[in-house]
Short mmCIF file of C-alpha atoms in Angstrom, two decimals:
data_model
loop_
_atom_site.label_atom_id
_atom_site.label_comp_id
_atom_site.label_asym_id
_atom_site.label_seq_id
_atom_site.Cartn_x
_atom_site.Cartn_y
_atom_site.Cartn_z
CA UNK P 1 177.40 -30.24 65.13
CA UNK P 2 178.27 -29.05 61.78
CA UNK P 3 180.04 -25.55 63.38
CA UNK P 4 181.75 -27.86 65.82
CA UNK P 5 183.07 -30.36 63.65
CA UNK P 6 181.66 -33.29 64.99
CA UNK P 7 181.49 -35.18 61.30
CA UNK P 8 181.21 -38.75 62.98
CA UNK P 9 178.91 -37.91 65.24
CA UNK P 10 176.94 -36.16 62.56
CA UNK P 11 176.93 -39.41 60.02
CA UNK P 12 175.50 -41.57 62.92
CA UNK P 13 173.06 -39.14 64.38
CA UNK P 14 170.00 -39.63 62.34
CA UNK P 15 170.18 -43.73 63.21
CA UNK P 16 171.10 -43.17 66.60
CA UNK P 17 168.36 -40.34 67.22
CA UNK P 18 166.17 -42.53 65.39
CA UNK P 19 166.59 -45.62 67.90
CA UNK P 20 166.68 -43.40 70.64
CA UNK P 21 163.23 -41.64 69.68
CA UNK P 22 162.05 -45.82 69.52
CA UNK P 23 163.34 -47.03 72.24
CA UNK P 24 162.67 -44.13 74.86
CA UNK P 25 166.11 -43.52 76.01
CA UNK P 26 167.19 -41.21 78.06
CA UNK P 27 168.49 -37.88 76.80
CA UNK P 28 171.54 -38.34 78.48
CA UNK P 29 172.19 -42.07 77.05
CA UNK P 30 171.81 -40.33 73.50
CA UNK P 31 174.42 -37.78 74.27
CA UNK P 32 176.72 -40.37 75.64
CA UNK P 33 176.33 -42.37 72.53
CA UNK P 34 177.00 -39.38 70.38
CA UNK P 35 180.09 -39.31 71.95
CA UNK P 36 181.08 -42.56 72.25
CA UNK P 37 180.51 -42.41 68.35
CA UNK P 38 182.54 -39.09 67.85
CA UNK P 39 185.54 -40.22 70.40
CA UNK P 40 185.79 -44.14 68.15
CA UNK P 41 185.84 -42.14 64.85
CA UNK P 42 188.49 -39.80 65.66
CA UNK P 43 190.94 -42.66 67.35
CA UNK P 44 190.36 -44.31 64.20
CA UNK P 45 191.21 -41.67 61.75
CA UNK P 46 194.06 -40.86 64.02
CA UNK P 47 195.28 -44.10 63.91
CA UNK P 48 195.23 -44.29 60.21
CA UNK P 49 196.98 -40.95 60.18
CA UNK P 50 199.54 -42.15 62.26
CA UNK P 51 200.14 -45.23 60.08
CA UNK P 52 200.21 -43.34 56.94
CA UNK P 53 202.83 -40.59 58.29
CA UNK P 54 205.20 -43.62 59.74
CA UNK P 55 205.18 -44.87 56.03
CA UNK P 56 204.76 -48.42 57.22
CA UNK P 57 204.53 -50.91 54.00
CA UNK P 58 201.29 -52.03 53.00
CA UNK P 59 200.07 -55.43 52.93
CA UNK P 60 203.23 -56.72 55.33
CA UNK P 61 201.81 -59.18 57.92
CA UNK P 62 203.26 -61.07 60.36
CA UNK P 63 201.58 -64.45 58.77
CA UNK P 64 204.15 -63.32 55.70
CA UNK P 65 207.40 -62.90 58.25
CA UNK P 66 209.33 -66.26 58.11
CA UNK P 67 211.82 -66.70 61.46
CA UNK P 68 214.34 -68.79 59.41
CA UNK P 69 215.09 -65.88 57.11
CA UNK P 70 215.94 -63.54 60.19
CA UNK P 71 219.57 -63.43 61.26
#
């Protein structure tokens, strides 16, 4: 995993494996969680990537945004 760069799916192998080895799963459900886990770590880290290059400003909501103040 390490030579393919899977770092998510390395950080939640050991619990993973470890439930697996407990609850008797199938190899192929523990490769299918693996990446599950790898796929939601990478959208995530894209998505902050994304935000971070569109240089969005922080800690704007729209609970702050108040309608009679827009033309």
């Amino acid at each position: 995993m390490r030579r393919m760069r899977f770092p998510y799916m390395r950080t939640a192998a050991p619990d993973i494996l470890a439930t697996a080895k407990a609850q008797r799963w199938d190899p192929a459900e523990v490769i299918k969680v693996l990446l599950t886990e790898e796929v939601t770590g990478r959208e995530r880290s894209a998505l902050a990537s994304r935000r971070t290059a569109a240089g969005f400003p922080t800690g704007k909501t729209f609970h702050a945004w108040q309608p009679e103040l827009s033309s």
